[in-house]
């Protein structure tokens, strides 16, 4: 289910901001497919030339750092970690929680060293490690828009390392991207938010059930509890 929810939001972003499907439809005198009139009115009906080719009229081409600002994460030696509720983000994704956070959620993280190309949306307050870059400022973007626009970037082209893949944020900041008016960013955010929230809800529920399973299985095998009791506890947590 989570893959489907993610794919739906990704497809919407691509349709609106990469393929410009609503603009193409209006340019041909058609109503954008599956779109309400209020949202359709936010899209122009013509294209204009730009350094990146034809883009919707009234949209801009800007360096990425005018849209969002990336910042290197923070050191956190293993010896200093204290188990807690705040996700610790590394280049390959989320690790065990820590007792403190450095960034308020929601946030967006990508790999800076070791693993390049992954982009993660973080709902909670979190601690990004120094192997990551995190979005410090959402200038012309909002968190979910920033997440999907970064997912369109081929970060491996900016690899500045030799033995270990490494990303220089200044190189990424100079990337030119197409930027829609803020009203469309707001509208996309409102459409994508429920999908990403449901994904996180499913992840947390799955984690809870796995934890409960690990607690109950030894007791079940030892005969301390019966199958019906275990099933009841699992059902109560679902």
PDB file of C-alpha atoms in Angstrom:
ATOM      1  CA  UNK A   1       0.000   0.000   0.000  1.00  0.00           C
ATOM      2  CA  UNK A   2       2.773   2.446   0.909  1.00  0.00           C
ATOM      3  CA  UNK A   3       4.421   2.037  -2.487  1.00  0.00           C
ATOM      4  CA  UNK A   4       1.088   2.807  -4.167  1.00  0.00           C
ATOM      5  CA  UNK A   5       0.523   5.923  -2.044  1.00  0.00           C
ATOM      6  CA  UNK A   6       4.053   7.147  -2.789  1.00  0.00           C
ATOM      7  CA  UNK A   7       3.658   6.420  -6.506  1.00  0.00           C
ATOM      8  CA  UNK A   8       0.384   8.361  -6.642  1.00  0.00           C
ATOM      9  CA  UNK A   9       1.946  11.481  -5.127  1.00  0.00           C
ATOM     10  CA  UNK A  10       5.034  11.114  -7.333  1.00  0.00           C
ATOM     11  CA  UNK A  11       2.868  10.759 -10.445  1.00  0.00           C
ATOM     12  CA  UNK A  12       0.924  13.898  -9.544  1.00  0.00           C
ATOM     13  CA  UNK A  13       4.141  15.884  -9.075  1.00  0.00           C
ATOM     14  CA  UNK A  14       5.511  14.684 -12.400  1.00  0.00           C
ATOM     15  CA  UNK A  15       2.263  15.423 -14.236  1.00  0.00           C
ATOM     16  CA  UNK A  16       2.041  18.961 -12.881  1.00  0.00           C
ATOM     17  CA  UNK A  17       5.654  20.103 -12.636  1.00  0.00           C
ATOM     18  CA  UNK A  18       7.686  17.972 -15.066  1.00  0.00           C
ATOM     19  CA  UNK A  19       5.394  16.983 -17.940  1.00  0.00           C
ATOM     20  CA  UNK A  20       3.091  20.028 -17.519  1.00  0.00           C
ATOM     21  CA  UNK A  21       0.044  17.936 -18.435  1.00  0.00           C
ATOM     22  CA  UNK A  22      -2.583  20.440 -17.193  1.00  0.00           C
ATOM     23  CA  UNK A  23      -0.993  23.243 -19.245  1.00  0.00           C
ATOM     24  CA  UNK A  24      -0.865  21.070 -22.356  1.00  0.00           C
ATOM     25  CA  UNK A  25      -4.520  20.186 -21.918  1.00  0.00           C
ATOM     26  CA  UNK A  26      -5.579  23.819 -21.551  1.00  0.00           C
ATOM     27  CA  UNK A  27      -3.406  24.845 -24.514  1.00  0.00           C
ATOM     28  CA  UNK A  28      -5.379  22.337 -26.594  1.00  0.00           C
ATOM     29  CA  UNK A  29      -8.689  23.660 -25.301  1.00  0.00           C
ATOM     30  CA  UNK A  30      -9.326  20.695 -23.007  1.00  0.00           C
ATOM     31  CA  UNK A  31     -10.112  20.537 -19.311  1.00  0.00           C
ATOM     32  CA  UNK A  32      -7.208  18.897 -17.414  1.00  0.00           C
ATOM     33  CA  UNK A  33      -8.198  15.304 -16.751  1.00  0.00           C
ATOM     34  CA  UNK A  34      -9.421  14.478 -13.256  1.00  0.00           C
ATOM     35  CA  UNK A  35      -8.935  18.026 -11.987  1.00  0.00           C
ATOM     36  CA  UNK A  36     -11.442  20.356 -10.358  1.00  0.00           C
ATOM     37  CA  UNK A  37     -12.059  23.756 -11.934  1.00  0.00           C
ATOM     38  CA  UNK A  38     -10.462  25.682  -9.059  1.00  0.00           C
ATOM     39  CA  UNK A  39      -7.173  23.799  -9.376  1.00  0.00           C
ATOM     40  CA  UNK A  40      -7.237  23.948 -13.180  1.00  0.00           C
ATOM     41  CA  UNK A  41      -7.556  27.736 -12.996  1.00  0.00           C
ATOM     42  CA  UNK A  42      -4.129  27.903 -11.318  1.00  0.00           C
ATOM     43  CA  UNK A  43      -2.430  26.600 -14.473  1.00  0.00           C
ATOM     44  CA  UNK A  44      -1.781  28.814 -17.526  1.00  0.00           C
ATOM     45  CA  UNK A  45      -2.928  27.806 -20.990  1.00  0.00           C
ATOM     46  CA  UNK A  46       0.284  28.745 -22.807  1.00  0.00           C
ATOM     47  CA  UNK A  47       4.002  28.003 -22.755  1.00  0.00           C
ATOM     48  CA  UNK A  48       6.956  30.384 -22.867  1.00  0.00           C
ATOM     49  CA  UNK A  49      10.589  29.866 -23.825  1.00  0.00           C
ATOM     50  CA  UNK A  50      13.276  29.495 -21.159  1.00  0.00           C
ATOM     51  CA  UNK A  51      16.873  28.309 -20.789  1.00  0.00           C
ATOM     52  CA  UNK A  52      15.441  24.860 -19.994  1.00  0.00           C
ATOM     53  CA  UNK A  53      13.122  24.834 -22.990  1.00  0.00           C
ATOM     54  CA  UNK A  54       9.412  25.555 -23.003  1.00  0.00           C
ATOM     55  CA  UNK A  55       7.862  26.006 -19.573  1.00  0.00           C
ATOM     56  CA  UNK A  56       4.393  27.176 -18.507  1.00  0.00           C
ATOM     57  CA  UNK A  57       3.863  30.896 -18.976  1.00  0.00           C
ATOM     58  CA  UNK A  58       4.469  32.823 -15.760  1.00  0.00           C
ATOM     59  CA  UNK A  59       6.668  30.152 -14.202  1.00  0.00           C
ATOM     60  CA  UNK A  60      10.363  30.738 -13.424  1.00  0.00           C
ATOM     61  CA  UNK A  61      13.732  29.044 -13.827  1.00  0.00           C
ATOM     62  CA  UNK A  62      15.815  29.569 -10.686  1.00  0.00           C
ATOM     63  CA  UNK A  63      18.847  28.065  -8.956  1.00  0.00           C
ATOM     64  CA  UNK A  64      17.834  25.454  -6.416  1.00  0.00           C
ATOM     65  CA  UNK A  65      19.063  27.517  -3.470  1.00  0.00           C
ATOM     66  CA  UNK A  66      16.388  30.121  -4.198  1.00  0.00           C
ATOM     67  CA  UNK A  67      13.816  27.364  -3.760  1.00  0.00           C
ATOM     68  CA  UNK A  68      15.351  25.572  -0.763  1.00  0.00           C
ATOM     69  CA  UNK A  69      18.620  25.534   1.163  1.00  0.00           C
ATOM     70  CA  UNK A  70      20.514  22.361   2.017  1.00  0.00           C
ATOM     71  CA  UNK A  71      22.649  22.090   5.152  1.00  0.00           C
ATOM     72  CA  UNK A  72      25.130  19.461   6.310  1.00  0.00           C
ATOM     73  CA  UNK A  73      23.941  17.257   9.177  1.00  0.00           C
ATOM     74  CA  UNK A  74      25.384  16.968  12.678  1.00  0.00           C
ATOM     75  CA  UNK A  75      27.936  14.691  14.320  1.00  0.00           C
ATOM     76  CA  UNK A  76      26.557  12.066  16.694  1.00  0.00           C
ATOM     77  CA  UNK A  77      29.120   9.463  17.791  1.00  0.00           C
ATOM     78  CA  UNK A  78      27.710   6.058  18.671  1.00  0.00           C
ATOM     79  CA  UNK A  79      29.037   6.504  22.210  1.00  0.00           C
ATOM     80  CA  UNK A  80      26.854   9.597  22.628  1.00  0.00           C
ATOM     81  CA  UNK A  81      23.594   8.055  21.454  1.00  0.00           C
ATOM     82  CA  UNK A  82      20.798   7.594  23.948  1.00  0.00           C
ATOM     83  CA  UNK A  83      17.750   5.603  22.902  1.00  0.00           C
ATOM     84  CA  UNK A  84      14.766   7.871  22.378  1.00  0.00           C
ATOM     85  CA  UNK A  85      11.826   8.818  20.158  1.00  0.00           C
ATOM     86  CA  UNK A  86      13.573  11.034  17.609  1.00  0.00           C
ATOM     87  CA  UNK A  87      14.647   9.425  14.307  1.00  0.00           C
ATOM     88  CA  UNK A  88      18.337   9.566  13.432  1.00  0.00           C
ATOM     89  CA  UNK A  89      18.749  10.005   9.683  1.00  0.00           C
ATOM     90  CA  UNK A  90      21.802   8.735   7.827  1.00  0.00           C
ATOM     91  CA  UNK A  91      22.559   8.684   4.093  1.00  0.00           C
ATOM     92  CA  UNK A  92      20.794   5.346   3.646  1.00  0.00           C
ATOM     93  CA  UNK A  93      17.723   6.228   5.697  1.00  0.00           C
ATOM     94  CA  UNK A  94      16.327   6.133   9.211  1.00  0.00           C
ATOM     95  CA  UNK A  95      18.210   4.425  12.051  1.00  0.00           C
ATOM     96  CA  UNK A  96      17.312   3.898  15.704  1.00  0.00           C
ATOM     97  CA  UNK A  97      15.884   6.820  17.644  1.00  0.00           C
ATOM     98  CA  UNK A  98      17.834   9.242  19.839  1.00  0.00           C
ATOM     99  CA  UNK A  99      16.804  11.124  22.980  1.00  0.00           C
ATOM    100  CA  UNK A 100      17.410  14.517  21.350  1.00  0.00           C
ATOM    101  CA  UNK A 101      16.653  16.150  18.013  1.00  0.00           C
ATOM    102  CA  UNK A 102      18.379  18.906  16.046  1.00  0.00           C
ATOM    103  CA  UNK A 103      15.743  19.697  13.406  1.00  0.00           C
ATOM    104  CA  UNK A 104      12.018  20.256  13.729  1.00  0.00           C
ATOM    105  CA  UNK A 105       9.851  18.146  11.450  1.00  0.00           C
ATOM    106  CA  UNK A 106       8.524  17.775   8.908  1.00  0.00           C
ATOM    107  CA  UNK A 107      11.790  17.744   7.041  1.00  0.00           C
ATOM    108  CA  UNK A 108      13.602  16.417   3.991  1.00  0.00           C
ATOM    109  CA  UNK A 109      16.965  14.626   3.989  1.00  0.00           C
ATOM    110  CA  UNK A 110      19.305  13.268   1.309  1.00  0.00           C
ATOM    111  CA  UNK A 111      22.668  11.518   1.420  1.00  0.00           C
ATOM    112  CA  UNK A 112      25.852  13.626   1.481  1.00  0.00           C
ATOM    113  CA  UNK A 113      28.523  10.962   1.918  1.00  0.00           C
ATOM    114  CA  UNK A 114      28.653   7.227   1.296  1.00  0.00           C
ATOM    115  CA  UNK A 115      25.262   6.829  -0.360  1.00  0.00           C
ATOM    116  CA  UNK A 116      23.983   9.395  -2.869  1.00  0.00           C
ATOM    117  CA  UNK A 117      20.587   9.662  -4.503  1.00  0.00           C
ATOM    118  CA  UNK A 118      18.172   8.699  -1.736  1.00  0.00           C
ATOM    119  CA  UNK A 119      15.710  11.339  -0.536  1.00  0.00           C
ATOM    120  CA  UNK A 120      13.675  10.902   2.645  1.00  0.00           C
ATOM    121  CA  UNK A 121      10.643  12.712   4.051  1.00  0.00           C
ATOM    122  CA  UNK A 122      10.697  12.885   7.859  1.00  0.00           C
ATOM    123  CA  UNK A 123       7.450  13.660   9.668  1.00  0.00           C
ATOM    124  CA  UNK A 124       8.832  13.955  13.203  1.00  0.00           C
ATOM    125  CA  UNK A 125      11.525  16.099  14.774  1.00  0.00           C
ATOM    126  CA  UNK A 126      14.816  14.376  13.929  1.00  0.00           C
ATOM    127  CA  UNK A 127      18.617  14.298  14.047  1.00  0.00           C
ATOM    128  CA  UNK A 128      20.304  14.321  10.604  1.00  0.00           C
ATOM    129  CA  UNK A 129      23.794  12.829  10.770  1.00  0.00           C
ATOM    130  CA  UNK A 130      26.814  14.455   9.142  1.00  0.00           C
ATOM    131  CA  UNK A 131      26.561  11.965   6.261  1.00  0.00           C
ATOM    132  CA  UNK A 132      23.394  13.764   5.139  1.00  0.00           C
ATOM    133  CA  UNK A 133      22.144  17.072   3.815  1.00  0.00           C
ATOM    134  CA  UNK A 134      18.838  18.353   5.190  1.00  0.00           C
ATOM    135  CA  UNK A 135      16.600  21.178   4.012  1.00  0.00           C
ATOM    136  CA  UNK A 136      17.339  24.057   6.367  1.00  0.00           C
ATOM    137  CA  UNK A 137      15.135  26.609   4.600  1.00  0.00           C
ATOM    138  CA  UNK A 138      12.003  26.079   2.539  1.00  0.00           C
ATOM    139  CA  UNK A 139      12.189  29.346   0.611  1.00  0.00           C
ATOM    140  CA  UNK A 140       9.829  28.962  -2.352  1.00  0.00           C
ATOM    141  CA  UNK A 141       9.014  25.375  -1.462  1.00  0.00           C
ATOM    142  CA  UNK A 142       7.042  23.552   1.195  1.00  0.00           C
ATOM    143  CA  UNK A 143       8.231  20.245   2.712  1.00  0.00           C
ATOM    144  CA  UNK A 144       6.358  17.833   0.434  1.00  0.00           C
ATOM    145  CA  UNK A 145       7.067  19.863  -2.699  1.00  0.00           C
ATOM    146  CA  UNK A 146      10.744  19.994  -1.671  1.00  0.00           C
ATOM    147  CA  UNK A 147      10.783  16.227  -1.170  1.00  0.00           C
ATOM    148  CA  UNK A 148       9.492  15.500  -4.651  1.00  0.00           C
ATOM    149  CA  UNK A 149      11.560  18.136  -6.448  1.00  0.00           C
ATOM    150  CA  UNK A 150      14.712  16.680  -4.859  1.00  0.00           C
ATOM    151  CA  UNK A 151      13.633  13.236  -5.989  1.00  0.00           C
ATOM    152  CA  UNK A 152      13.868  14.477  -9.586  1.00  0.00           C
ATOM    153  CA  UNK A 153      17.551  15.399  -9.107  1.00  0.00           C
ATOM    154  CA  UNK A 154      20.300  13.020 -10.236  1.00  0.00           C
ATOM    155  CA  UNK A 155      22.577  13.579  -7.246  1.00  0.00           C
ATOM    156  CA  UNK A 156      25.208  11.159  -8.517  1.00  0.00           C
ATOM    157  CA  UNK A 157      26.154  13.664 -11.231  1.00  0.00           C
ATOM    158  CA  UNK A 158      27.415  15.945  -8.444  1.00  0.00           C
ATOM    159  CA  UNK A 159      29.658  13.305  -6.869  1.00  0.00           C
ATOM    160  CA  UNK A 160      32.840  15.088  -5.762  1.00  0.00           C
ATOM    161  CA  UNK A 161      34.449  12.125  -4.005  1.00  0.00           C
ATOM    162  CA  UNK A 162      36.903   9.562  -5.307  1.00  0.00           C
ATOM    163  CA  UNK A 163      36.923   6.515  -3.022  1.00  0.00           C
ATOM    164  CA  UNK A 164      33.774   7.545  -1.109  1.00  0.00           C
ATOM    165  CA  UNK A 165      30.830   9.140  -2.964  1.00  0.00           C
ATOM    166  CA  UNK A 166      30.473  12.684  -1.626  1.00  0.00           C
ATOM    167  CA  UNK A 167      28.073  15.512  -2.396  1.00  0.00           C
ATOM    168  CA  UNK A 168      29.009  19.199  -2.380  1.00  0.00           C
ATOM    169  CA  UNK A 169      25.852  21.139  -1.557  1.00  0.00           C
ATOM    170  CA  UNK A 170      27.130  24.226  -3.369  1.00  0.00           C
ATOM    171  CA  UNK A 171      27.153  22.276  -6.622  1.00  0.00           C
ATOM    172  CA  UNK A 172      23.580  21.123  -6.000  1.00  0.00           C
ATOM    173  CA  UNK A 173      22.475  24.639  -5.070  1.00  0.00           C
ATOM    174  CA  UNK A 174      23.493  25.903  -8.512  1.00  0.00           C
ATOM    175  CA  UNK A 175      21.178  23.461 -10.301  1.00  0.00           C
ATOM    176  CA  UNK A 176      18.534  25.307 -12.350  1.00  0.00           C
ATOM    177  CA  UNK A 177      14.965  24.154 -11.742  1.00  0.00           C
ATOM    178  CA  UNK A 178      11.493  25.118 -12.957  1.00  0.00           C
ATOM    179  CA  UNK A 179       9.454  26.832 -10.247  1.00  0.00           C
ATOM    180  CA  UNK A 180       5.654  27.280 -10.359  1.00  0.00           C
ATOM    181  CA  UNK A 181       3.733  30.074  -8.601  1.00  0.00           C
ATOM    182  CA  UNK A 182       3.281  29.634  -4.845  1.00  0.00           C
ATOM    183  CA  UNK A 183      -0.449  28.954  -5.205  1.00  0.00           C
ATOM    184  CA  UNK A 184       0.360  25.740  -7.089  1.00  0.00           C
ATOM    185  CA  UNK A 185       2.975  24.719  -4.528  1.00  0.00           C
ATOM    186  CA  UNK A 186       0.328  25.183  -1.830  1.00  0.00           C
ATOM    187  CA  UNK A 187      -2.225  23.172  -3.792  1.00  0.00           C
ATOM    188  CA  UNK A 188       0.196  20.308  -4.410  1.00  0.00           C
ATOM    189  CA  UNK A 189       1.121  20.282  -0.723  1.00  0.00           C
ATOM    190  CA  UNK A 190      -2.526  19.891   0.260  1.00  0.00           C
ATOM    191  CA  UNK A 191      -2.953  16.971  -2.149  1.00  0.00           C
ATOM    192  CA  UNK A 192       0.284  15.158  -1.221  1.00  0.00           C
ATOM    193  CA  UNK A 193       0.061  15.576   2.557  1.00  0.00           C
ATOM    194  CA  UNK A 194      -2.638  12.923   3.204  1.00  0.00           C
ATOM    195  CA  UNK A 195      -0.735  10.305   1.185  1.00  0.00           C
ATOM    196  CA  UNK A 196       2.564  10.842   2.977  1.00  0.00           C
ATOM    197  CA  UNK A 197       0.843  10.970   6.376  1.00  0.00           C
ATOM    198  CA  UNK A 198      -0.891   7.658   5.708  1.00  0.00           C
ATOM    199  CA  UNK A 199       2.431   6.130   4.655  1.00  0.00           C
ATOM    200  CA  UNK A 200       3.959   7.124   7.994  1.00  0.00           C
ATOM    201  CA  UNK A 201       0.922   5.872   9.903  1.00  0.00           C
ATOM    202  CA  UNK A 202       1.267   2.490   8.193  1.00  0.00           C
ATOM    203  CA  UNK A 203       4.995   2.378   8.972  1.00  0.00           C
ATOM    204  CA  UNK A 204       4.415   3.078  12.657  1.00  0.00           C
ATOM    205  CA  UNK A 205       1.626   0.516  12.871  1.00  0.00           C
ATOM    206  CA  UNK A 206       3.826  -2.104  11.209  1.00  0.00           C
ATOM    207  CA  UNK A 207       6.638  -1.322  13.646  1.00  0.00           C
ATOM    208  CA  UNK A 208       4.273  -1.631  16.619  1.00  0.00           C
ATOM    209  CA  UNK A 209       2.942  -4.973  15.419  1.00  0.00           C
ATOM    210  CA  UNK A 210       6.453  -6.312  14.809  1.00  0.00           C
ATOM    211  CA  UNK A 211       7.507  -5.261  18.313  1.00  0.00           C
ATOM    212  CA  UNK A 212       4.433  -6.881  19.851  1.00  0.00           C
ATOM    213  CA  UNK A 213       5.050 -10.062  17.858  1.00  0.00           C
ATOM    214  CA  UNK A 214       8.597 -10.252  19.168  1.00  0.00           C
ATOM    215  CA  UNK A 215       7.300  -9.874  22.721  1.00  0.00           C
ATOM    216  CA  UNK A 216       4.500 -12.410  22.406  1.00  0.00           C
ATOM    217  CA  UNK A 217       6.195 -15.162  20.404  1.00  0.00           C
ATOM    218  CA  UNK A 218       8.549 -16.375  23.183  1.00  0.00           C
ATOM    219  CA  UNK A 219       5.661 -16.391  25.659  1.00  0.00           C
ATOM    220  CA  UNK A 220       3.509 -18.285  23.170  1.00  0.00           C
ATOM    221  CA  UNK A 221       6.183 -20.906  22.526  1.00  0.00           C
ATOM    222  CA  UNK A 222       6.794 -21.379  26.245  1.00  0.00           C
ATOM    223  CA  UNK A 223       3.101 -21.883  26.910  1.00  0.00           C
ATOM    224  CA  UNK A 224       2.883 -18.794  29.107  1.00  0.00           C
ATOM    225  CA  UNK A 225       0.004 -17.472  26.973  1.00  0.00           C
ATOM    226  CA  UNK A 226      -2.484 -19.109  24.625  1.00  0.00           C
ATOM    227  CA  UNK A 227      -2.915 -18.471  20.899  1.00  0.00           C
ATOM    228  CA  UNK A 228      -6.246 -16.751  21.490  1.00  0.00           C
ATOM    229  CA  UNK A 229      -4.644 -14.357  23.979  1.00  0.00           C
ATOM    230  CA  UNK A 230      -1.872 -13.495  21.516  1.00  0.00           C
ATOM    231  CA  UNK A 231      -4.366 -12.933  18.702  1.00  0.00           C
ATOM    232  CA  UNK A 232      -6.428 -10.640  20.925  1.00  0.00           C
ATOM    233  CA  UNK A 233      -3.412  -8.521  21.814  1.00  0.00           C
ATOM    234  CA  UNK A 234      -2.350  -8.247  18.175  1.00  0.00           C
ATOM    235  CA  UNK A 235      -5.879  -7.283  17.123  1.00  0.00           C
ATOM    236  CA  UNK A 236      -6.030  -4.606  19.816  1.00  0.00           C
ATOM    237  CA  UNK A 237      -2.857  -3.018  18.436  1.00  0.00           C
ATOM    238  CA  UNK A 238      -3.914  -3.117  14.780  1.00  0.00           C
TER     239      UNK A 238
END
